[in-house]
XYZ file of C-alpha atoms in Angstrom:
624
model
C 4.125 30.261 40.858
C 1.821 27.347 41.909
C 2.514 23.675 41.601
C -0.367 21.505 40.688
C -0.606 18.168 42.580
C -2.797 15.123 42.026
C -6.370 15.034 43.285
C -5.405 13.136 46.371
C -2.785 15.636 47.423
C -4.804 18.666 46.768
C -7.003 18.346 49.896
C -4.154 19.075 52.266
C -1.675 20.976 50.172
C -3.625 22.919 47.618
C -2.370 26.465 46.919
C 1.010 25.850 48.666
C 3.242 28.621 47.563
C 6.968 27.839 46.862
C 9.692 30.245 47.687
C 12.194 31.277 45.030
C 14.764 28.933 46.670
C 12.417 26.017 46.588
C 11.642 26.592 42.915
C 15.325 26.402 41.997
C 15.602 23.211 44.006
C 12.741 21.704 42.107
C 14.267 22.711 38.769
C 17.650 21.293 39.851
C 16.120 18.003 40.757
C 14.363 17.874 37.435
C 17.702 18.560 35.555
C 19.555 15.942 37.552
C 16.855 13.418 36.898
C 16.914 14.166 33.145
C 20.683 13.929 33.033
C 20.614 10.528 34.917
C 17.999 9.209 32.499
C 20.074 10.322 29.506
C 23.217 8.492 30.844
C 21.136 5.454 31.659
C 19.650 5.253 28.247
C 23.098 5.992 26.574
C 24.725 3.229 28.568
C 21.931 0.820 27.679
C 22.567 1.591 23.942
C 26.295 1.154 24.445
C 25.569 -2.038 26.213
C 23.530 -3.220 23.254
C 26.409 -2.394 20.907
C 29.065 -4.048 22.924
C 26.910 -7.176 23.370
C 27.209 -7.526 19.617
C 30.625 -9.031 19.537
C 30.308 -11.666 16.857
C 28.449 -10.575 13.744
C 27.747 -12.556 10.586
C 30.531 -15.124 10.164
C 31.319 -17.622 7.357
C 34.053 -19.699 9.128
C 32.188 -23.176 8.684
C 29.693 -24.756 6.474
C 26.894 -22.586 8.026
C 26.642 -18.928 8.600
C 26.658 -17.970 12.287
C 25.442 -14.765 13.943
C 26.600 -14.188 17.554
C 28.091 -17.745 17.327
C 24.600 -19.303 16.541
C 23.683 -21.014 13.216
C 21.970 -18.449 10.981
C 20.284 -18.881 7.529
C 19.921 -15.853 5.374
C 16.389 -15.649 3.794
C 16.723 -12.448 1.821
C 14.886 -10.406 -0.719
C 15.908 -7.430 -2.889
C 13.895 -4.234 -2.656
C 15.609 -1.192 -4.178
C 14.793 2.074 -2.355
C 15.295 4.126 -5.424
C 12.653 2.129 -7.390
C 9.969 2.488 -4.751
C 8.237 5.722 -3.618
C 9.476 6.633 -0.227
C 5.967 6.692 1.212
C 5.798 2.941 0.416
C 9.144 1.767 1.792
C 7.522 0.570 5.012
C 4.663 -1.190 3.272
C 6.960 -3.194 1.072
C 9.324 -4.154 3.970
C 6.473 -5.223 6.150
C 5.200 -7.439 3.324
C 8.717 -8.888 3.108
C 8.865 -9.677 6.788
C 5.334 -11.213 6.684
C 6.577 -13.525 3.893
C 9.176 -15.048 6.199
C 12.343 -13.245 4.978
C 14.883 -11.983 7.535
C 17.234 -9.907 5.411
C 16.840 -6.985 2.955
C 19.381 -6.541 0.156
C 19.656 -3.302 -1.855
C 21.955 -1.712 -4.417
C 23.215 1.830 -4.208
C 22.937 3.800 -7.423
C 26.030 6.025 -7.814
C 24.425 7.968 -10.805
C 21.609 9.216 -8.614
C 23.608 9.985 -5.563
C 26.290 11.998 -7.536
C 24.382 13.414 -10.592
C 27.276 15.876 -11.150
C 30.842 15.432 -10.142
C 31.173 16.515 -6.484
C 27.503 17.209 -6.068
C 25.924 14.542 -3.773
C 22.293 13.735 -2.941
C 21.253 11.669 0.033
C 17.947 13.412 0.700
C 14.298 12.414 0.345
C 13.843 9.528 -2.117
C 17.568 8.833 -1.905
C 17.846 8.947 1.899
C 19.683 5.651 2.268
C 20.178 6.015 6.014
C 16.464 6.417 6.594
C 15.959 3.259 4.582
C 18.500 1.481 6.694
C 17.036 2.704 9.946
C 13.579 1.564 8.740
C 14.876 -1.955 8.001
C 16.430 -2.164 11.468
C 13.202 -0.897 13.168
C 11.252 -3.583 11.402
C 13.636 -6.247 12.487
C 15.274 -6.978 9.067
C 18.983 -7.443 8.568
C 20.590 -5.799 5.533
C 23.101 -6.824 2.962
C 24.231 -3.709 1.242
C 25.512 -3.710 -2.321
C 27.225 -0.333 -2.796
C 28.796 -0.962 -6.155
C 30.221 1.249 -7.544
C 28.805 -0.766 -10.428
C 25.446 -2.390 -9.797
C 24.144 -3.750 -13.173
C 20.458 -3.801 -12.039
C 19.017 -3.151 -15.539
C 19.807 0.496 -14.630
C 21.359 3.080 -16.947
C 25.108 2.287 -17.304
C 24.768 -0.137 -14.411
C 24.520 2.796 -11.973
C 27.700 4.544 -13.070
C 27.327 8.248 -13.640
C 27.516 9.279 -17.301
C 29.836 12.139 -16.592
C 32.555 9.590 -16.350
C 32.325 9.148 -20.091
C 33.379 12.678 -20.728
C 36.881 11.195 -20.551
C 37.496 9.768 -24.018
C 40.027 7.305 -22.511
C 37.822 6.179 -19.631
C 38.034 2.616 -18.582
C 35.234 1.769 -16.293
C 35.480 -0.911 -13.596
C 39.255 -0.860 -13.742
C 42.175 0.770 -11.832
C 42.360 3.467 -14.484
C 43.277 6.522 -12.231
C 40.451 8.868 -13.264
C 37.982 6.063 -12.540
C 39.403 5.146 -9.148
C 39.680 8.876 -8.167
C 35.952 9.153 -8.929
C 35.220 6.113 -6.900
C 37.188 7.290 -4.012
C 35.343 10.588 -3.977
C 31.985 8.867 -4.034
C 32.961 6.313 -1.382
C 34.181 9.136 0.870
C 30.535 10.435 0.962
C 28.713 7.069 0.847
C 30.621 4.854 3.348
C 30.706 7.451 6.123
C 26.897 7.174 5.954
C 26.951 3.420 5.927
C 29.389 2.685 8.744
C 27.182 3.851 11.613
C 24.513 1.369 10.513
C 26.740 -1.746 10.689
C 25.898 -4.678 13.031
C 28.897 -3.865 15.231
C 27.497 -0.333 15.696
C 24.026 -1.543 16.686
C 22.680 -1.203 13.033
C 21.132 -3.797 10.703
C 24.021 -4.212 8.131
C 25.480 -7.617 8.492
C 27.279 -7.865 5.211
C 28.429 -5.779 2.218
C 29.166 -6.807 -1.289
C 32.297 -5.964 -3.116
C 31.418 -4.664 -6.596
C 28.953 -6.757 -8.617
C 29.287 -9.655 -11.048
C 32.828 -8.577 -11.886
C 33.875 -12.028 -12.901
C 31.887 -12.021 -16.106
C 33.949 -9.182 -17.717
C 36.936 -8.931 -15.433
C 39.933 -7.303 -17.231
C 42.017 -5.774 -14.337
C 43.299 -8.072 -11.610
C 43.917 -5.151 -9.288
C 40.400 -3.762 -9.475
C 38.611 -6.018 -7.091
C 41.305 -5.677 -4.346
C 41.133 -1.836 -4.787
C 37.268 -1.887 -4.153
C 37.652 -4.154 -1.182
C 40.307 -1.889 0.330
C 38.171 1.144 -0.445
C 35.480 -0.364 1.832
C 37.883 -1.545 4.591
C 39.830 1.675 4.803
C 36.701 3.659 5.392
C 35.552 1.615 8.349
C 33.615 -1.337 7.026
C 34.011 -4.225 9.366
C 31.202 -6.597 8.460
C 31.474 -9.719 6.336
C 32.329 -9.108 2.738
C 30.762 -11.043 -0.137
C 31.085 -11.215 -3.979
C 28.389 -12.140 -6.378
C 28.684 -13.943 -9.741
C 27.055 -16.411 -12.071
C 28.730 -19.699 -12.591
C 30.846 -18.479 -15.427
C 32.046 -15.478 -13.417
C 33.047 -17.356 -10.271
C 36.516 -18.210 -11.753
C 37.539 -14.431 -11.957
C 35.033 -12.572 -9.724
C 36.282 -13.370 -6.236
C 38.731 -11.395 -4.066
C 40.761 -12.705 -1.083
C 38.918 -12.218 2.184
C 35.372 -12.142 0.661
C 32.931 -15.052 0.545
C 31.889 -15.942 -3.003
C 28.158 -16.394 -3.772
C 26.384 -17.522 -6.783
C 23.514 -16.291 -9.008
C 21.063 -18.312 -11.071
C 17.427 -19.183 -11.833
C 17.555 -22.847 -12.820
C 19.208 -25.094 -10.235
C 22.283 -27.076 -11.479
C 23.815 -29.294 -8.858
C 27.152 -29.154 -10.705
C 27.242 -25.394 -10.160
C 26.688 -25.891 -6.468
C 29.498 -28.510 -6.409
C 31.725 -25.994 -8.220
C 31.031 -23.311 -5.630
C 31.698 -25.769 -2.817
C 34.953 -26.860 -4.531
C 36.466 -23.399 -4.719
C 35.661 -22.557 -1.026
C 35.012 -25.841 0.868
C 33.690 -25.847 4.332
C 32.156 -22.380 3.842
C 28.443 -21.372 3.689
C 26.757 -21.678 0.350
C 24.492 -18.749 -0.735
C 22.570 -17.844 -3.825
C 22.948 -14.050 -3.695
C 20.592 -13.590 -6.669
C 17.892 -16.202 -7.140
C 16.129 -14.649 -10.133
C 12.406 -14.785 -9.314
C 11.426 -13.569 -12.668
C 13.174 -11.562 -15.478
C 13.367 -8.143 -17.026
C 11.663 -6.953 -20.270
C 12.846 -5.204 -23.382
C 10.887 -2.906 -25.783
C 9.590 -4.825 -28.706
C 9.796 -8.192 -27.018
C 7.282 -10.187 -24.947
C 6.753 -9.920 -21.086
C 8.702 -12.522 -19.260
C 7.152 -14.726 -16.602
C 8.604 -17.522 -14.491
C 5.918 -19.891 -13.421
C 5.266 -19.748 -9.666
C 5.323 -23.572 -9.188
C 8.678 -23.752 -10.951
C 10.218 -20.922 -8.892
C 9.004 -22.395 -5.540
C 10.286 -25.885 -6.485
C 13.713 -24.458 -7.020
C 13.636 -22.342 -3.743
C 12.597 -25.489 -1.893
C 15.544 -27.491 -3.253
C 18.054 -24.664 -2.364
C 16.866 -24.656 1.163
C 17.048 -28.395 1.440
C 20.725 -28.129 0.406
C 21.119 -26.085 3.582
C 21.896 -23.009 1.528
C 21.047 -19.395 2.215
C 19.115 -17.498 -0.509
C 18.270 -13.959 -1.668
C 15.374 -13.465 -3.977
C 16.268 -11.070 -6.836
C 13.766 -9.420 -6.919
C 11.344 -9.800 -4.096
C 9.789 -6.511 -5.239
C 11.008 -4.918 -8.437
C 9.188 -1.522 -8.486
C 9.659 0.988 -11.361
C 12.428 2.508 -13.495
C 10.921 5.992 -13.065
C 12.240 8.752 -15.378
C 14.951 7.791 -17.822
C 16.662 5.257 -15.584
C 16.142 1.912 -17.422
C 19.190 0.386 -18.982
C 19.636 -1.629 -22.247
C 20.653 -5.171 -22.963
C 23.354 -6.070 -25.520
C 24.517 -9.604 -24.756
C 24.406 -11.794 -27.909
C 22.455 -9.089 -29.768
C 23.491 -7.248 -32.997
C 22.446 -3.900 -31.290
C 21.371 -2.945 -27.686
C 17.683 -3.183 -26.881
C 16.441 -0.761 -24.270
C 14.580 -1.951 -21.095
C 10.965 -1.099 -20.432
C 9.920 1.354 -17.690
C 8.353 -1.213 -15.395
C 10.572 -3.343 -13.286
C 7.764 -5.573 -12.210
C 10.105 -8.515 -12.888
C 7.304 -11.013 -12.309
C 8.448 -10.857 -8.600
C 6.515 -12.110 -5.536
C 5.258 -8.516 -5.005
C 4.087 -6.804 -8.157
C 5.174 -3.468 -9.499
C 2.425 -1.833 -7.407
C 3.138 -3.893 -4.267
C 0.361 -6.426 -4.714
C 0.645 -9.986 -3.424
C 1.000 -12.584 -6.120
C 0.721 -16.481 -6.192
C 4.532 -16.477 -5.767
C 4.185 -14.519 -2.544
C 1.707 -16.863 -1.005
C 3.615 -20.064 -2.083
C 6.871 -18.662 -0.714
C 5.256 -17.611 2.535
C 4.241 -21.157 3.084
C 7.866 -22.469 2.369
C 9.604 -19.828 4.521
C 7.216 -20.335 7.445
C 8.672 -23.867 7.849
C 12.042 -22.222 8.771
C 10.666 -20.080 11.619
C 9.925 -21.351 15.179
C 7.075 -18.745 15.574
C 4.116 -17.877 13.369
C 4.820 -15.346 10.770
C 3.292 -11.910 11.103
C 0.046 -11.242 9.220
C 0.618 -9.614 5.762
C -0.499 -6.002 5.692
C -3.871 -5.331 3.926
C -3.897 -4.717 0.202
C -3.800 -1.029 -0.774
C -6.686 0.444 -2.813
C -6.460 1.139 -6.463
C -8.554 3.131 -8.856
C -9.195 3.452 -12.540
C -9.935 7.176 -12.740
C -12.200 8.508 -15.438
C -10.500 9.164 -18.902
C -9.138 12.719 -19.289
C -9.181 14.664 -22.555
C -6.135 16.732 -23.742
C -6.832 20.423 -23.277
C -3.766 22.056 -24.714
C -0.563 21.302 -26.717
C 2.679 22.918 -27.503
C 5.126 21.737 -30.196
C 8.687 20.813 -29.247
C 9.872 23.810 -31.363
C 7.858 26.272 -29.275
C 9.119 24.724 -26.009
C 12.756 25.435 -26.745
C 12.736 28.736 -24.935
C 12.742 26.682 -21.635
C 15.743 24.545 -22.412
C 19.417 25.289 -21.920
C 20.914 27.880 -24.072
C 21.818 26.266 -27.387
C 25.425 25.526 -28.125
C 27.175 26.042 -31.389
C 29.683 23.505 -32.557
C 31.356 22.908 -35.858
C 31.084 19.128 -35.418
C 28.445 16.917 -33.626
C 29.060 16.492 -29.946
C 27.812 13.589 -27.871
C 25.406 14.245 -24.944
C 28.026 13.558 -22.276
C 30.404 16.194 -23.611
C 27.874 18.942 -23.997
C 28.660 22.018 -21.850
C 25.615 21.763 -19.636
C 25.002 20.925 -15.947
C 28.156 22.693 -14.814
C 30.106 20.993 -17.528
C 29.081 17.469 -16.448
C 27.244 16.949 -19.781
C 23.827 15.556 -20.482
C 22.918 12.234 -18.879
C 19.399 11.493 -20.029
C 16.499 12.547 -22.181
C 16.773 13.924 -25.810
C 19.243 16.233 -27.671
C 18.273 18.330 -30.709
C 20.884 18.776 -33.404
C 20.178 21.317 -36.150
C 22.332 22.086 -39.240
C 21.645 23.777 -42.569
C 21.413 21.659 -45.771
C 20.839 22.780 -49.286
C 18.764 20.701 -51.757
C 18.027 16.998 -51.623
C 20.359 14.159 -51.324
C 21.365 11.076 -49.341
C 21.904 11.096 -45.651
C 24.335 8.600 -44.134
C 24.514 8.428 -40.273
C 27.506 6.125 -40.344
C 26.258 4.510 -37.181
C 26.786 7.823 -35.314
C 23.148 8.160 -34.066
C 22.786 6.734 -30.529
C 19.973 5.711 -30.012
C 17.031 7.031 -32.106
C 16.659 10.112 -34.319
C 13.654 11.976 -35.811
C 14.540 14.116 -38.762
C 12.942 17.206 -40.650
C 13.725 18.520 -44.074
C 15.701 21.253 -42.415
C 17.774 18.470 -40.868
C 16.773 18.899 -37.274
C 17.745 15.589 -35.610
C 16.064 14.869 -32.279
C 18.233 12.066 -30.717
C 17.066 10.037 -27.703
C 19.141 8.264 -25.149
C 16.999 5.107 -24.829
C 19.095 3.760 -22.038
C 22.752 2.853 -21.678
C 23.844 -0.735 -21.607
C 24.097 -2.030 -18.085
C 25.844 -5.340 -18.437
C 28.506 -6.525 -20.868
C 31.798 -5.573 -22.384
C 30.638 -2.305 -23.982
C 30.139 -0.043 -20.925
C 33.003 2.260 -22.008
C 31.255 2.881 -25.369
C 27.863 4.091 -24.046
C 27.992 7.615 -25.168
C 24.759 9.006 -26.510
C 23.511 11.587 -29.072
C 25.512 12.124 -32.188
C 28.774 10.412 -31.450
C 30.379 11.064 -34.823
C 29.912 12.673 -38.337
C 26.745 12.607 -40.230
C 27.260 12.642 -44.027
C 24.985 14.359 -46.502
C 25.715 13.550 -50.209
C 28.879 11.789 -48.963
C 30.173 14.930 -47.267
C 30.274 15.402 -43.448
C 27.878 17.989 -42.221
C 29.226 20.972 -40.241
C 27.810 23.911 -38.277
C 25.585 22.397 -35.599
C 23.274 24.189 -33.116
C 22.710 21.730 -30.275
C 20.067 21.842 -27.554
C 19.872 19.690 -24.487
C 16.257 18.394 -23.648
C 16.670 16.568 -20.396
C 12.977 17.268 -19.355
C 13.824 17.782 -15.716
C 11.049 18.865 -13.291
C 12.022 22.484 -13.582
C 11.598 22.466 -17.292
C 8.307 20.734 -17.193
C 6.928 23.119 -14.514
C 8.067 26.161 -16.476
C 6.584 24.885 -19.570
C 3.278 24.321 -17.937
C 3.079 27.764 -16.458
C 3.901 29.425 -19.781
C 1.606 31.008 -22.292
C 2.855 29.097 -25.218
C 0.144 26.371 -25.199
C -2.377 26.089 -28.090
C -5.996 24.946 -27.925
C -6.948 21.527 -29.035
C -8.867 23.108 -31.808
C -5.523 23.760 -33.513
C -3.775 20.790 -35.118
C -0.623 19.825 -33.241
C 2.790 19.766 -34.826
C 4.881 16.702 -33.713
C 6.870 16.086 -31.655
C 4.822 17.913 -29.059
C 3.825 18.226 -25.382
C 0.180 17.620 -24.409
C -1.539 18.776 -21.247
C -4.558 17.532 -19.315
C -6.010 17.644 -15.819
C -6.829 14.643 -13.685
C -9.326 15.446 -11.022
C -9.106 13.424 -7.849
C -11.922 13.383 -5.285
C -11.161 12.047 -1.952
C -7.874 10.431 -0.904
C -5.604 9.607 -3.919
C -4.777 6.034 -4.645
C -2.480 4.261 -6.999
C -3.485 4.003 -10.656
C -1.973 3.182 -14.032
C -1.887 5.433 -17.105
C -2.885 3.834 -20.554
C -2.175 5.577 -23.833
C -3.746 3.612 -26.652
C -3.653 5.556 -29.861
C -0.300 7.222 -28.878
C 3.028 6.163 -30.282
C 6.111 6.913 -28.179
C 7.166 9.368 -25.524
C 7.323 10.302 -21.876
C 4.505 10.887 -19.288
C 4.686 13.261 -16.347
C 2.298 13.728 -13.325
C 2.611 16.796 -11.256
C 6.039 17.319 -12.573
C 7.260 13.797 -11.876
C 8.524 11.667 -14.699
C 6.697 8.423 -14.738
C 8.881 7.100 -17.491
C 8.775 6.101 -21.224
C 5.945 4.523 -23.004
C 6.086 2.881 -26.474
C 3.266 1.305 -28.599
C 5.600 -1.564 -29.657
C 5.095 -3.012 -26.172
C 5.088 -5.204 -24.293
C 4.369 -2.760 -21.458
C 1.027 -1.010 -22.013
C 0.617 0.891 -18.721
C 2.670 3.297 -16.602
C 2.406 3.071 -12.772
C 1.252 6.175 -10.931
C 1.888 5.992 -7.134
C -0.989 7.421 -5.100
C 1.437 9.656 -2.971
C 2.358 11.516 -6.241
C -1.230 12.682 -6.653
C -3.272 15.076 -4.472
C -6.908 16.040 -4.056
C -8.265 18.188 -6.736
C -6.643 18.887 -10.120
C -3.421 16.982 -10.998
C -1.368 17.997 -13.957
C -0.682 15.379 -16.591
C 1.858 16.200 -19.263
C 2.768 13.863 -22.145
C 5.520 14.252 -24.608
C 4.630 12.467 -27.828
C 6.828 12.028 -30.810
C 4.388 11.091 -33.619
C 0.685 10.740 -32.965
C -2.129 10.894 -30.357
C -5.796 10.234 -30.088
C -6.264 13.045 -27.578
C -7.247 10.966 -24.531
C -5.481 9.533 -21.528
C -7.004 6.434 -19.959
C -6.522 5.012 -16.471
C -6.544 1.432 -15.121
C -6.632 -0.221 -11.735
C -4.079 -2.831 -12.752
C -0.913 -3.016 -14.726
C -0.749 -4.423 -18.276
C 2.626 -5.782 -19.207
C 1.577 -7.191 -22.536
C 1.611 -10.613 -24.027
C 3.737 -13.004 -21.968
C 6.256 -15.739 -22.529
C 7.908 -18.125 -20.004
C 11.502 -17.456 -19.178
C 13.853 -19.890 -20.952
């Protein structure tokens, strides 16, 4: 063995041969040095942790952090609505805007898609998101639910809870609290190591969400609070409600915060009155608003928004922008709105929200105006905003093949026979967890003509054939209001034909998961475009990408309603009634060469798929 030295040493010691004993001595010294370095770094980390003795406190009219006055300048960015490849880009843009705190919900329905089956990997790697925030110098307020609202299907609650016909969500009903305990056992153990006291970025956690608006169980909020504390949560606890919910939404030991868009000084006085000499915070300052299919696109003028933000800060309050960046309700995750409506209306796929960062992460006028305001609350200049990412309008593609829904049924779950209709949640699929999203096909024989009466048993939309094949879509479960317990989908009761209830159903689950789409695409069931399609149908095309892929938007003029997929990933629903006219396609979901585009269309198509370099959210109206 020869040891190489530096050029200076080589002149007098080159070629020096070490004995076996000397070799062992060198290795021993290296090992001792490495061990010493490990203990030194470990002690430094421990020192950093123990130096954090006084986290976020709300004991006076101002927040304090380590005993020093602290103002929360927050923004909401949901990791589950943003492609993981773009997490860092969005958070860097947040920091460059002058915000110091990230807030995010945790969607139970994604993390536990089946009872006892948990997913915290890849796009759902919450810990990686928390570590990223810490590395970028952002604090975190975590909003773990279990209910999150968020314009998300069933407010983030898993639909398998509704298999219990007596389920009482957001109460101390034992089968609900048992499910919450099981989920929190998995979630909170992943959260605790990222608390401020452990050297992490989490400085506060929220107890449930907007519970005061529909509170019906006085023991529920104490249960959720204890569920957090008993699993090791030690940071400041908060609640979040609008003015009407403040009366019943709080829980002893948690700071109450308020949600609004238009500033009403009386609301602030009310908040101050119920907890005097405590910090005041707007947990959700609504920077824009959500959209519903068949309505107009909502916008909140930038000047109006910034004027209110400025007033809030002048009142010495802390603020969190909901949303700072909305992102996208990919797949079938968008919820539905039912407040003061005769029937629920489903949310659109985009969650652009007219937020300071657009759906695709672009800067807006709101971003630049806010950056100017927030810069006044920093002693040092703000970091420069990251450069804008590229965007392309790829060339239109022509449909190459199609296959009818009826010819695709080979790739679905085995059909189930039932004398009576069965709602999606109680179908015997997904290890007896039922069907959460997508479509269900109900078929039953009928003889002759007559009158069909659904008796309000179709949830939400049905397409029928003469053979009475009913394709029923879950357009999105209500995410806010008093009807959460009633959000079962599919056929939820009897269908009458000539005033007699139909019997003898064959039911198929059509969830359109990636495995189904990929199996369908590789099958030999596709027909040439020369043959006339039978609707509903799947259509397939190839998008060729030369060079590095970039973000784009799909446009489907001449199509009616359906779902689009790119390389097996569900981009979400489109619908010609608007307002949304495009679907966001993240660049990281594309690759060089041919990309597979599949569209499920219910009624009509013009045979082409267009692309745009910008989103089109339809005709707009100011938020009232």
